[in-house]
Structures are given as C-alpha cells and as structure tokens.
PDB file of C-alpha atoms and ligand atoms in Angstrom:
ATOM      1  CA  UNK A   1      89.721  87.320 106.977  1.00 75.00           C
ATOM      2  CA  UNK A   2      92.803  84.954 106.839  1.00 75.00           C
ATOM      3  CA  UNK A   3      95.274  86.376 105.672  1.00 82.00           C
ATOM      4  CA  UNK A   4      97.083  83.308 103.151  1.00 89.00           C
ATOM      5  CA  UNK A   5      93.268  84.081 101.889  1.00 93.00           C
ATOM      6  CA  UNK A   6      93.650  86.273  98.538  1.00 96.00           C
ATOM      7  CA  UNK A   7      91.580  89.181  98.458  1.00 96.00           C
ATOM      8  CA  UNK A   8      89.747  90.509  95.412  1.00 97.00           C
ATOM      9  CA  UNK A   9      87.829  93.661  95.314  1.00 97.00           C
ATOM     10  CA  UNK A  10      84.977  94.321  93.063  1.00 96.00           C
ATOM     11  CA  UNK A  11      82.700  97.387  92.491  1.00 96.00           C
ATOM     12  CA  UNK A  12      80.011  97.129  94.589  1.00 94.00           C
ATOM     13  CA  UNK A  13      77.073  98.765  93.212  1.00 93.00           C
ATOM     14  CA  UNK A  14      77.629  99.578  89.845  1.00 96.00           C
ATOM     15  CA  UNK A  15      78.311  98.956  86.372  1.00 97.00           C
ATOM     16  CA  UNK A  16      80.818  96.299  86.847  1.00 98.00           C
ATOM     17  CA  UNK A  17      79.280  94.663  89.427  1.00 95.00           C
ATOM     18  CA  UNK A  18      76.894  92.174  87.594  1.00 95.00           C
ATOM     19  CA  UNK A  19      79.149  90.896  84.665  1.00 96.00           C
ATOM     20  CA  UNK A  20      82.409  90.619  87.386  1.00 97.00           C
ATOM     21  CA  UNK A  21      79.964  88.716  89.868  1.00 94.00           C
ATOM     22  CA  UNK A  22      78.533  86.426  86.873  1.00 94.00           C
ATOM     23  CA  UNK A  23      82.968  86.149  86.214  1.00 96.00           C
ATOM     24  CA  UNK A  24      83.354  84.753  89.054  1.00 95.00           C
ATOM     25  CA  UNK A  25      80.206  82.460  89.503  1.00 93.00           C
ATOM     26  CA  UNK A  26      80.877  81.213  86.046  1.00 92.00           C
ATOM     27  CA  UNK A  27      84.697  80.301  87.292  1.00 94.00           C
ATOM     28  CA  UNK A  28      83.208  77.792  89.788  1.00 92.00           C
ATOM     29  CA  UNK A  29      83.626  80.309  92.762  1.00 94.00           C
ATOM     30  CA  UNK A  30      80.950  79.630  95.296  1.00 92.00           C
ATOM     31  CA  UNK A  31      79.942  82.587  97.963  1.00 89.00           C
ATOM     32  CA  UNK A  32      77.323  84.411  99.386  1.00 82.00           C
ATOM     33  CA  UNK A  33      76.002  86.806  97.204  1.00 75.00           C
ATOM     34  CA  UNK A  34      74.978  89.843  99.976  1.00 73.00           C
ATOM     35  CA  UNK A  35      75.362  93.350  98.874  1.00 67.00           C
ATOM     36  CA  UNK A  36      74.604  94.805 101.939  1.00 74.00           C
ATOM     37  CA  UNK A  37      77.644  93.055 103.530  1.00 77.00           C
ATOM     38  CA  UNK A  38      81.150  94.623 102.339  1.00 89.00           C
ATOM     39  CA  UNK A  39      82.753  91.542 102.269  1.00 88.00           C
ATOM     40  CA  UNK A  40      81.853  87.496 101.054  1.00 92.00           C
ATOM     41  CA  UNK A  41      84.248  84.809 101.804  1.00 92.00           C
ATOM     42  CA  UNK A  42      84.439  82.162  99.109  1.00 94.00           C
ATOM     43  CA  UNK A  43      83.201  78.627 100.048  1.00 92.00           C
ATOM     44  CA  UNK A  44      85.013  76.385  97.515  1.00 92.00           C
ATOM     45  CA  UNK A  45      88.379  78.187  97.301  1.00 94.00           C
ATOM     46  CA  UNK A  46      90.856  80.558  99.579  1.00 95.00           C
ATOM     47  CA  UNK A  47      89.873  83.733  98.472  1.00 95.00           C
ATOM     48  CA  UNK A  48      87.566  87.044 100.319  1.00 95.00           C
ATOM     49  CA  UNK A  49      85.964  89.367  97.960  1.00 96.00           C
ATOM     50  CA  UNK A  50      85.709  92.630  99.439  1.00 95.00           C
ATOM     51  CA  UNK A  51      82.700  94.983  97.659  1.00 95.00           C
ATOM     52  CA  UNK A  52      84.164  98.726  97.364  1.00 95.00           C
ATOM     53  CA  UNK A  53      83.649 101.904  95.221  1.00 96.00           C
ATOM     54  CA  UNK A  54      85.571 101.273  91.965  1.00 96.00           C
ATOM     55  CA  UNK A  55      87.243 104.709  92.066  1.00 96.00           C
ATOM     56  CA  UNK A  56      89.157 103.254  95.422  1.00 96.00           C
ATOM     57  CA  UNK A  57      90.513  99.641  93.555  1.00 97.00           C
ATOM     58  CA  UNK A  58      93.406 100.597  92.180  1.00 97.00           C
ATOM     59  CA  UNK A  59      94.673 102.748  95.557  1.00 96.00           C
ATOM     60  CA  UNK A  60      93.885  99.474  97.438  1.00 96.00           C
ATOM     61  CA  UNK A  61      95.638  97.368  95.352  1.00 96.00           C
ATOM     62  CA  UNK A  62      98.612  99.346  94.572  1.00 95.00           C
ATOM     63  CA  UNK A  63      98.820  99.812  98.555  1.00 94.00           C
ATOM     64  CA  UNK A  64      98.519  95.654  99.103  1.00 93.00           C
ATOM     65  CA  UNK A  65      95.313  96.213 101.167  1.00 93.00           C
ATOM     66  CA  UNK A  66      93.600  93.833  98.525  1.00 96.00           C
ATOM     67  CA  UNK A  67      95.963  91.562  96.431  1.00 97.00           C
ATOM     68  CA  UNK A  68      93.246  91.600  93.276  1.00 97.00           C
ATOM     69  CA  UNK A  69      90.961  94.668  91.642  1.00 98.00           C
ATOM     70  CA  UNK A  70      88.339  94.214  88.684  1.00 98.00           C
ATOM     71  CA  UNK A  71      87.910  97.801  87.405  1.00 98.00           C
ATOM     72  CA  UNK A  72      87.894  99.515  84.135  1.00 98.00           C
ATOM     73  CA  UNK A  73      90.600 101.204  82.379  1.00 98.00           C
ATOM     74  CA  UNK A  74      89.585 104.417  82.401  1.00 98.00           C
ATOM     75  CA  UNK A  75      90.345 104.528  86.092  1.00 98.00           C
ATOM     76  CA  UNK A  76      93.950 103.564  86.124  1.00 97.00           C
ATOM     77  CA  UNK A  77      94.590 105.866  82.335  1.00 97.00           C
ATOM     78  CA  UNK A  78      93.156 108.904  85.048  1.00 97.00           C
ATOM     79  CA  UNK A  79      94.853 107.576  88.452  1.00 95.00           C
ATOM     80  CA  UNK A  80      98.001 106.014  87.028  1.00 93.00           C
ATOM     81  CA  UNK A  81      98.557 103.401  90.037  1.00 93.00           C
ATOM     82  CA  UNK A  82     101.395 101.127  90.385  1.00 93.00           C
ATOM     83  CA  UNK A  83      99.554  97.901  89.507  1.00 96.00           C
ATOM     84  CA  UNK A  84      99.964  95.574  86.760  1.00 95.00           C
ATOM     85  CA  UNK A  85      96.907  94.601  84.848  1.00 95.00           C
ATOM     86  CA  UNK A  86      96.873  90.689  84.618  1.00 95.00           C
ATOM     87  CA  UNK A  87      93.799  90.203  81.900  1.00 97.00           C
ATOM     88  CA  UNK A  88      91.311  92.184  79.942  1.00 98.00           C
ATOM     89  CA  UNK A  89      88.142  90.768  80.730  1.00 98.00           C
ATOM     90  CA  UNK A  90      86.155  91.557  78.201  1.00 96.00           C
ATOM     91  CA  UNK A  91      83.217  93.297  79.638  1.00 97.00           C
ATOM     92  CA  UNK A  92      82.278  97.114  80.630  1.00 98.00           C
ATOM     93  CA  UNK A  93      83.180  98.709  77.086  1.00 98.00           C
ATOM     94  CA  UNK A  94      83.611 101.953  76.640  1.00 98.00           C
ATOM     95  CA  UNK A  95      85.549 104.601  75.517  1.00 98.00           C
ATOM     96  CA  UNK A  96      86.547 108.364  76.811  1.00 98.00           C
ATOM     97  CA  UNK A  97      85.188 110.656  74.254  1.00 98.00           C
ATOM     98  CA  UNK A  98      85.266 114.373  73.835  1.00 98.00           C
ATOM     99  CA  UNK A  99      81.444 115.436  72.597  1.00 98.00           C
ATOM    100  CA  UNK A 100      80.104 118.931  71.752  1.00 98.00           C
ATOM    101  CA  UNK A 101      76.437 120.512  71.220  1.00 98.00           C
ATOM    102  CA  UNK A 102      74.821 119.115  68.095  1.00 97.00           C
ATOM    103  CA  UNK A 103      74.640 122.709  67.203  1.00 94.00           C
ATOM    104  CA  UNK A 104      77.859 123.762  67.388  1.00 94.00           C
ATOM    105  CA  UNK A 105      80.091 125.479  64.917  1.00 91.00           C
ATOM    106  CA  UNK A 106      83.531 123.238  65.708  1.00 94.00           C
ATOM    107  CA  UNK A 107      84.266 120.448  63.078  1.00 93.00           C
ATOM    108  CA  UNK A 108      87.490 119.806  64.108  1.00 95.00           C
ATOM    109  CA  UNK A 109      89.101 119.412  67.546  1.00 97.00           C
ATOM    110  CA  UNK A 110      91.707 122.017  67.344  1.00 97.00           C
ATOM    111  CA  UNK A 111      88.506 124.484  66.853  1.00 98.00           C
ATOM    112  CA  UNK A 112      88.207 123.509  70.447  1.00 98.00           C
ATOM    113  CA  UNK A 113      91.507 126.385  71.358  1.00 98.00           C
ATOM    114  CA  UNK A 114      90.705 127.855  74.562  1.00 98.00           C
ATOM    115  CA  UNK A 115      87.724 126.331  75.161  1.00 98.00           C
ATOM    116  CA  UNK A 116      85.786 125.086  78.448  1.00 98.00           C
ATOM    117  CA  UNK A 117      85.702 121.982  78.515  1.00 98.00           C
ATOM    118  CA  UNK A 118      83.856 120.049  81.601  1.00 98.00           C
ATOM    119  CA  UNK A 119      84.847 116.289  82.831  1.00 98.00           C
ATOM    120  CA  UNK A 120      85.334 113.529  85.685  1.00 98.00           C
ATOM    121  CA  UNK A 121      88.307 112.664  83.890  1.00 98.00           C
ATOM    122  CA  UNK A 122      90.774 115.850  84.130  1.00 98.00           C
ATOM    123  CA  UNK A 123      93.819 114.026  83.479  1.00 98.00           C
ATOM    124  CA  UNK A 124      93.041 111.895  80.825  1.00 98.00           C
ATOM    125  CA  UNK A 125      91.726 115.427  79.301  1.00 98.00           C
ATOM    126  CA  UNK A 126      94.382 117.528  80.098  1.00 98.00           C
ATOM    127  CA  UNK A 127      97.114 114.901  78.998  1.00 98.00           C
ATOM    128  CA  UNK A 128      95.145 114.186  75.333  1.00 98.00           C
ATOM    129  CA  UNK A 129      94.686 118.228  74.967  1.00 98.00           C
ATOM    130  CA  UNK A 130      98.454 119.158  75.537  1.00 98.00           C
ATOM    131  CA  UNK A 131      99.569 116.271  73.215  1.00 98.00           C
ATOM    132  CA  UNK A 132      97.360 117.668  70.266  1.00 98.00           C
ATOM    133  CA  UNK A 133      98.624 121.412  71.748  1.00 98.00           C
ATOM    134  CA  UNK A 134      95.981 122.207  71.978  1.00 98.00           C
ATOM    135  CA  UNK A 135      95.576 125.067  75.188  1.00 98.00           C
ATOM    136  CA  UNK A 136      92.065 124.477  76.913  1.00 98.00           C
ATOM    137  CA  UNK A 137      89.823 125.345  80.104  1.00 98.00           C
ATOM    138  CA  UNK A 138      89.370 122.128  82.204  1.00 98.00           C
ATOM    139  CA  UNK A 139      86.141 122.419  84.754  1.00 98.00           C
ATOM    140  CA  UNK A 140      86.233 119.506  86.560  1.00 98.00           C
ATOM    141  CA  UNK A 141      82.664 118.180  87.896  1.00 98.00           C
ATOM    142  CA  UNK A 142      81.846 114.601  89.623  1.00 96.00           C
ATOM    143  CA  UNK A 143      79.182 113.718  87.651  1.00 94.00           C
ATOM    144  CA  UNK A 144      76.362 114.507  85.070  1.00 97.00           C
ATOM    145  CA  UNK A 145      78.604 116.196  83.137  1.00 98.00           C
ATOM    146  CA  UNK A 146      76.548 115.435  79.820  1.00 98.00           C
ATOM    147  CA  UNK A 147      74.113 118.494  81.167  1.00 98.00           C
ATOM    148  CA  UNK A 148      76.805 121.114  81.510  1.00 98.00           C
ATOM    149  CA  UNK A 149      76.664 122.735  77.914  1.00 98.00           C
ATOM    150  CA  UNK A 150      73.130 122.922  78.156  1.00 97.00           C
ATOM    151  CA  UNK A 151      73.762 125.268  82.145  1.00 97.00           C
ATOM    152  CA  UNK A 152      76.545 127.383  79.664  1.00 97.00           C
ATOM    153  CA  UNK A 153      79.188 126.208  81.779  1.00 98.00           C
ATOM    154  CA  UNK A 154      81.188 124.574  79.117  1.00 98.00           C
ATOM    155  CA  UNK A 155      82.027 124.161  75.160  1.00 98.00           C
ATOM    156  CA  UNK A 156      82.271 120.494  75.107  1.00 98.00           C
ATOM    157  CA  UNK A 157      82.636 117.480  77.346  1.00 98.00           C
ATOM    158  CA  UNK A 158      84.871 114.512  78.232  1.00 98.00           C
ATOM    159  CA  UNK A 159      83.015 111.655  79.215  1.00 98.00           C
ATOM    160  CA  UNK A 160      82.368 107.510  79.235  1.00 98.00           C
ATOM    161  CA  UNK A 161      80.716 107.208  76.472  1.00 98.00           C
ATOM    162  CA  UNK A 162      78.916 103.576  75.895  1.00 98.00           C
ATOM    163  CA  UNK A 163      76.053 102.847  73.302  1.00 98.00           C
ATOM    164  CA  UNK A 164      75.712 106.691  72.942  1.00 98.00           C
ATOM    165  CA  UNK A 165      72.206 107.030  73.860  1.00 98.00           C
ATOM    166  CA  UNK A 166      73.108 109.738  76.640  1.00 98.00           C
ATOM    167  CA  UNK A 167      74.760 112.287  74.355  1.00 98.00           C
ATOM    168  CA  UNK A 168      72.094 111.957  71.825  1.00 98.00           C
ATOM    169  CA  UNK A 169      69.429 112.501  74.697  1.00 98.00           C
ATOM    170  CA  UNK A 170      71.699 115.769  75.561  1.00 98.00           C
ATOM    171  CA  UNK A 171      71.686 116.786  71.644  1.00 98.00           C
ATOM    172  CA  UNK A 172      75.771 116.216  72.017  1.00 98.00           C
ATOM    173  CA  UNK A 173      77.748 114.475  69.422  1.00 98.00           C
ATOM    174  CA  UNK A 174      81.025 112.858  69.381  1.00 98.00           C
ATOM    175  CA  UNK A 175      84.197 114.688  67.541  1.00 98.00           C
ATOM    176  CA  UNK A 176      87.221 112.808  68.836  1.00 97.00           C
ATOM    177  CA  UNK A 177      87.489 109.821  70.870  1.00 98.00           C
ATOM    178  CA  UNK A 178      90.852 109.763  73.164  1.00 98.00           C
ATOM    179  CA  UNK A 179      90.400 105.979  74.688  1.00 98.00           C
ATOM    180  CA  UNK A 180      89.200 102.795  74.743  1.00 98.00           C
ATOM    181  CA  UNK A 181      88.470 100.834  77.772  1.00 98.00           C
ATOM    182  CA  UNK A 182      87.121  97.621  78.984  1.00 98.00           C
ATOM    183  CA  UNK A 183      87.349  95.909  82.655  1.00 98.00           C
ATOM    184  CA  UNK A 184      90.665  94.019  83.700  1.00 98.00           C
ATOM    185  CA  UNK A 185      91.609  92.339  86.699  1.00 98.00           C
ATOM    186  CA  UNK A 186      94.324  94.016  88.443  1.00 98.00           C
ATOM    187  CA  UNK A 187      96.965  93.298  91.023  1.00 96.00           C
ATOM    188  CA  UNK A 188     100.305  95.028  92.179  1.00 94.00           C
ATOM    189  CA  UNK A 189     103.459  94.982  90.575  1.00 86.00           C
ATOM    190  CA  UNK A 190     105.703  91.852  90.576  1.00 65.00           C
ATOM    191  CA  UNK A 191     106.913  90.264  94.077  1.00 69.00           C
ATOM    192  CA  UNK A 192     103.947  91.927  96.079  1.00 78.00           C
ATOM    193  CA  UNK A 193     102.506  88.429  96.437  1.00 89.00           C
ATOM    194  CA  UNK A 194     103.685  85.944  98.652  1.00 92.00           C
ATOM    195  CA  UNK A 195     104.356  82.590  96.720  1.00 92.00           C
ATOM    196  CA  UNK A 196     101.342  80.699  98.436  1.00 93.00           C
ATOM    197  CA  UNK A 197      98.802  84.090  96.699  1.00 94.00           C
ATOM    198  CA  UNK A 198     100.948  83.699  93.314  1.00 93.00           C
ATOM    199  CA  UNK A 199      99.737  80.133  92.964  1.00 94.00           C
ATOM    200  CA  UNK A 200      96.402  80.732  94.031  1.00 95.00           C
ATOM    201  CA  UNK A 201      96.058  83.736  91.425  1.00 95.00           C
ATOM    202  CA  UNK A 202      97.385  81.963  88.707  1.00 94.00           C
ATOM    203  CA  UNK A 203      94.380  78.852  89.102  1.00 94.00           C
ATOM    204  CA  UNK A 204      91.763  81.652  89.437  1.00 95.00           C
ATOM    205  CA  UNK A 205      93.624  83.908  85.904  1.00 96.00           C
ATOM    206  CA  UNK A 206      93.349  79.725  84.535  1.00 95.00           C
ATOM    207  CA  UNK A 207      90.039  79.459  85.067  1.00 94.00           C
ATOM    208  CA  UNK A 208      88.654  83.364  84.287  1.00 96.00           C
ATOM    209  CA  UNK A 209      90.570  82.665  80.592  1.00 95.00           C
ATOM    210  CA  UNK A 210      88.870  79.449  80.291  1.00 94.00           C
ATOM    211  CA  UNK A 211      85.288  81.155  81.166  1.00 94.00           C
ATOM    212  CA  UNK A 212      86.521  84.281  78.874  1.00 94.00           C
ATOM    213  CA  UNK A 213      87.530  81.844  75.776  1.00 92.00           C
ATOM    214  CA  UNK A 214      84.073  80.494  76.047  1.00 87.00           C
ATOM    215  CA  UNK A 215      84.680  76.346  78.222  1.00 77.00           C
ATOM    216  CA  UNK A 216      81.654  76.161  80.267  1.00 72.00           C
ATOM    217  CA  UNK A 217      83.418  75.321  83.411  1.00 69.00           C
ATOM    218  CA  UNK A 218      81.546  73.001  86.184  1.00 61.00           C
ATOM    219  CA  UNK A 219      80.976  74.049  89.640  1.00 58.00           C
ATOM    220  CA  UNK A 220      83.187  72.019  91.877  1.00 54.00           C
ATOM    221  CA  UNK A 221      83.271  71.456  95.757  1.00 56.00           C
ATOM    222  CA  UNK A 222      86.324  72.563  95.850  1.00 56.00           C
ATOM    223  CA  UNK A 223      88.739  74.480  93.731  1.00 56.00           C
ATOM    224  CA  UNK A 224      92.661  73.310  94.915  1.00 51.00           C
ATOM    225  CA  UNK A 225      92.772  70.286  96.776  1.00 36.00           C
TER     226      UNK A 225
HETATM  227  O1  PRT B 301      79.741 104.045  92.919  1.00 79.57           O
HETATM  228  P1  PRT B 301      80.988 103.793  92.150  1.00 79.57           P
HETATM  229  O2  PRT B 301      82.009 104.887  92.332  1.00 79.57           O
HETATM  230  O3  PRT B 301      81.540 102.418  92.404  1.00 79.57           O
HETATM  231  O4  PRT B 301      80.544 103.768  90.605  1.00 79.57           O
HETATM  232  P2  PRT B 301      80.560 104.912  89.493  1.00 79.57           P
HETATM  233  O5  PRT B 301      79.205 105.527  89.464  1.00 79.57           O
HETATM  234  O6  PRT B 301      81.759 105.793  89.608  1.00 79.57           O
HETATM  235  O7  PRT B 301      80.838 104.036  88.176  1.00 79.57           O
HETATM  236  P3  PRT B 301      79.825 103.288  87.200  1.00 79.57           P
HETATM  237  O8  PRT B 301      79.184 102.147  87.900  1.00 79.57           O
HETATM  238  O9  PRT B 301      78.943 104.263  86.481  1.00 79.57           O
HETATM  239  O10 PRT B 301      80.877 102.753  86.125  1.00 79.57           O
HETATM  240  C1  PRT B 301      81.849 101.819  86.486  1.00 79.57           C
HETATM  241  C2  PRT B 301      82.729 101.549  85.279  1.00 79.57           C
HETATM  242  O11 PRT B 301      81.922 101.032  84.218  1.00 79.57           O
HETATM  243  C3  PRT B 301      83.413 102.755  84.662  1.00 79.57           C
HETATM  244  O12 PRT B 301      84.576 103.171  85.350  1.00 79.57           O
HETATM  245  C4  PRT B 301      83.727 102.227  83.265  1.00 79.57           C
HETATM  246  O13 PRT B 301      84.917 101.465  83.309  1.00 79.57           O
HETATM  247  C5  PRT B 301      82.555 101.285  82.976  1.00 79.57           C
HETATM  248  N1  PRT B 301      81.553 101.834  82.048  1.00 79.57           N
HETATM  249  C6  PRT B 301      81.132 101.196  80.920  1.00 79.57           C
HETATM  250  C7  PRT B 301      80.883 102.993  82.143  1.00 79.57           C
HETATM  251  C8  PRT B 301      80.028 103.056  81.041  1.00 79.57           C
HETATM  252  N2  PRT B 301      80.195 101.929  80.304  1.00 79.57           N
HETATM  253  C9  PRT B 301      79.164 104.194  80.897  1.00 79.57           C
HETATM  254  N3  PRT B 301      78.410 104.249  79.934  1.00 79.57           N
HETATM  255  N4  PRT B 301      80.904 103.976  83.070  1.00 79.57           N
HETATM  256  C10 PRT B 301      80.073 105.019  82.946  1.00 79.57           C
HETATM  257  N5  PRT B 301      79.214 105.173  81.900  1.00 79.57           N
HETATM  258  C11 PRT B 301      78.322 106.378  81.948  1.00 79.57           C
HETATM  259  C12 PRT B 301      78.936 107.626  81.318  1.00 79.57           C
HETATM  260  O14 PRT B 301      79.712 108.327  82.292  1.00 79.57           O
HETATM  261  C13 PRT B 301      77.702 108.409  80.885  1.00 79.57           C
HETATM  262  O15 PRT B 301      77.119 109.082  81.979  1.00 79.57           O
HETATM  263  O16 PRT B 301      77.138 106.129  81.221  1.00 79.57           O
HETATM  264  C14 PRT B 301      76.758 107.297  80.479  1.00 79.57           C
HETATM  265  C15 PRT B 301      76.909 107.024  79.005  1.00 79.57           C
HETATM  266  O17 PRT B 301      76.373 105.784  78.662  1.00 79.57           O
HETATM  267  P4  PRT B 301      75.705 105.584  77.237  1.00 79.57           P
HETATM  268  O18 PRT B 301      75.421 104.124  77.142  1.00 79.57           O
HETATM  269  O19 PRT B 301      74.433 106.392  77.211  1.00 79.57           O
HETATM  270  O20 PRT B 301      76.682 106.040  76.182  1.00 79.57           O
HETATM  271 ZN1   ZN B 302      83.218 105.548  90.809  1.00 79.57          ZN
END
C-alpha cells in the first residue's frame, strides 16, 4: 500500500457493505471487488480500500491507521471517537429504540424505573436513561438481544431498529426512540491529513455528493490527471 495512497475502510460483510460498495462504483471508482481479500487497491484513482468489521472504523480512523471510515452513526453516538464526520450518506437507516413485550403493563418510559433492560448499545442506553432520570439495570449482551425478554432476562430492550419486522416477530413494540442514524463517511479531526490526502478527499466527497444528489456520473480511466 503506498502510502500518498488514501485509505478508506468499509464494513466488510455486512449491512453497509453493498450500498457503500455500489457508493463507490457509482463515483467512477474502479477495483477489484474480492471479499475474501482484506484489502482492494483502486485502479482509476490513488486510493486502497481496506474491508474491516464496522465496530473497528472509527478506532482506525481516529488512530490515522485508515484516513477514511463509512459506518453508521450509531457506532460513533456509543464509541464517541475523535473523528469528524464529512457527509451523511444517505443509506443504512435506522434508529436506536427502546422496545418492550407487547404484553406489558408500561405505557410510558419512566414506568421503566429500575428495570432490566438488555442492549449492544450500553452507552447510548445508559446516557438517554440518566438524562430522563430515570435509574435502570443495564445487561449488556453482543447480540440477539430482541430474544432476551422472552429467556426473563430483561424488561425491555435497546436495539437497531429498521423496518420493524424483528420486534414484531419477538411480540416487542416500540415506546421511545432515543436516535436516529444513517451511514456517513468519516475521517479524523482537522490537520490529520497531509495536504496531497486533503485534495484527494475532497474530489472523492465531490463526486460521492454528486452520486448522492442524484448526477449519474460516468466511469472514467482515470479520476485526477
Ligand atoms: O460483522 P460486523 O461487526 O461488521 O457487522 P455487525 O453485525 O456488527 O453490523 P450489521 O452489518 O448488522 O450492521 C451494520 C450497520 O448497519 C449498523 O451499525 C447500523 O448502522 C446499520 N443498520 C441499519 C442496522 C440495521 N439497519 C438493522 N436493522 N444494523 C442492525 N440492524 C439489526 C438490529 O440490530 C436488529 O437485530 O437488524 C435487526 C432489526 O431490523 P428490522 O429491519 O427487523 O427492524
Ligand atoms: Zn459490528
């Protein structure tokens, strides 16, 4: 990898991984699209995309390993990295909901006092609860955490939620939403860049707007010339 190449990293096997891929085809980048390789140097322009877990983008990019991310924000609201987010992009809606059984007897979330209340997202939950003073029980789990009222470990969740279609499967509703989030494109705070990456970054940001404002951009042999 050179390294006046910038370096981008995407998810890479996930929810974010098609529509950020499509981004970037779309833009007139040109690479090899291999998943079982971790990284893909572009053909047309100086730039590496390296394929990681999205739960590691913002640490890399806060740390300068990689001088881009793509990743929602729901991570950085629960990891609160030093990184600037440069645009929304538009893609990989959702928002961080708090949802109890169908069946239960709570109405409002302040009925929630002292609960157990199971998540991926312990932060996020913890900061929303004391700001509504509310005192709760955080269990924090990695995943499926949609099933845990059902095992009686918990009152209610915090979770992603997208079209819904999970909860309802789980006979959970929503009662209070405590985020949005969508995909950005992220890189580190001001000055991390050298002035050769800042120039390169703002053609690629030119181009992702144009492809996000709806200009069908043409592939072209090569990007900067
Ligand atoms: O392996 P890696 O760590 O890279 O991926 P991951 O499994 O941690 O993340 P992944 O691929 O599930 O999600 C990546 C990002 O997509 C998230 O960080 C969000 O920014 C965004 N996103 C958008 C979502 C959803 N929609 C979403 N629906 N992330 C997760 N979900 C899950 C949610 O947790 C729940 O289990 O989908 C379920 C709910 O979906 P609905 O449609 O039934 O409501
Ligand atoms: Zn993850």
């Amino acid at each position: 990898m050179k390294n006046t190449n910038l370096k981008l990293a995407v998810q890479k096997n996930g929810r974010l991984t098609f529509d950020t891929i499509n981004l970037l085809c779309e833009s007139g980048l040109k690479f090899n699209i291999d998943k079982r390789r971790s990284f893909a140097s572009c053909l047309n322009f100086p730039m590496e995309i390296v394929y990681v877990r999205d739960d590691d983008i913002p640490n890399y990019v806060e740390r300068g390993v990689v001088d881009l991310g793509v990743v929602g924000q729901n991570i950085l609201y629960e990891t609160k990295r030093y990184v600037t987010n440069v645009i929304d992009l538009n893609f990989g809606f959702c928002s961080l909901s708090v949802a109890i059984p169908e069946k239960s007897g709570v109405k409002k979330i302040e009925q929630l006092k002292n609960a157990k209340i199971t998540t991926s997202y312990p932060n996020s939950t913890k900061e929303y609860f004391i700001k509504n003073n509310i005192p709760i029980n955080i269990i924090p789990v990695s995943g499926s955490v949609e099933i845990t009222p059902a095992l009686g470990m918990s009152d209610a969740i915090v979770d992603l939620v997208a079209t819904g279609r999970t909860l309802a499967l789980n006979n959970l509703k929503i009662i209070e939403k405590i985020y949005d989030s969508q995909a950005v494109l992220i890189t580190g705070k001001k000055n991390n860049l050298s002035k050769g990456k800042q120039i390169l970054l703002q053609k690629i940001v030119k181009r992702f707007k144009k492809v996000l404002s709806g200009v069908s951009l043409l592939p072209v042999e090569k990007l900067i010339i």
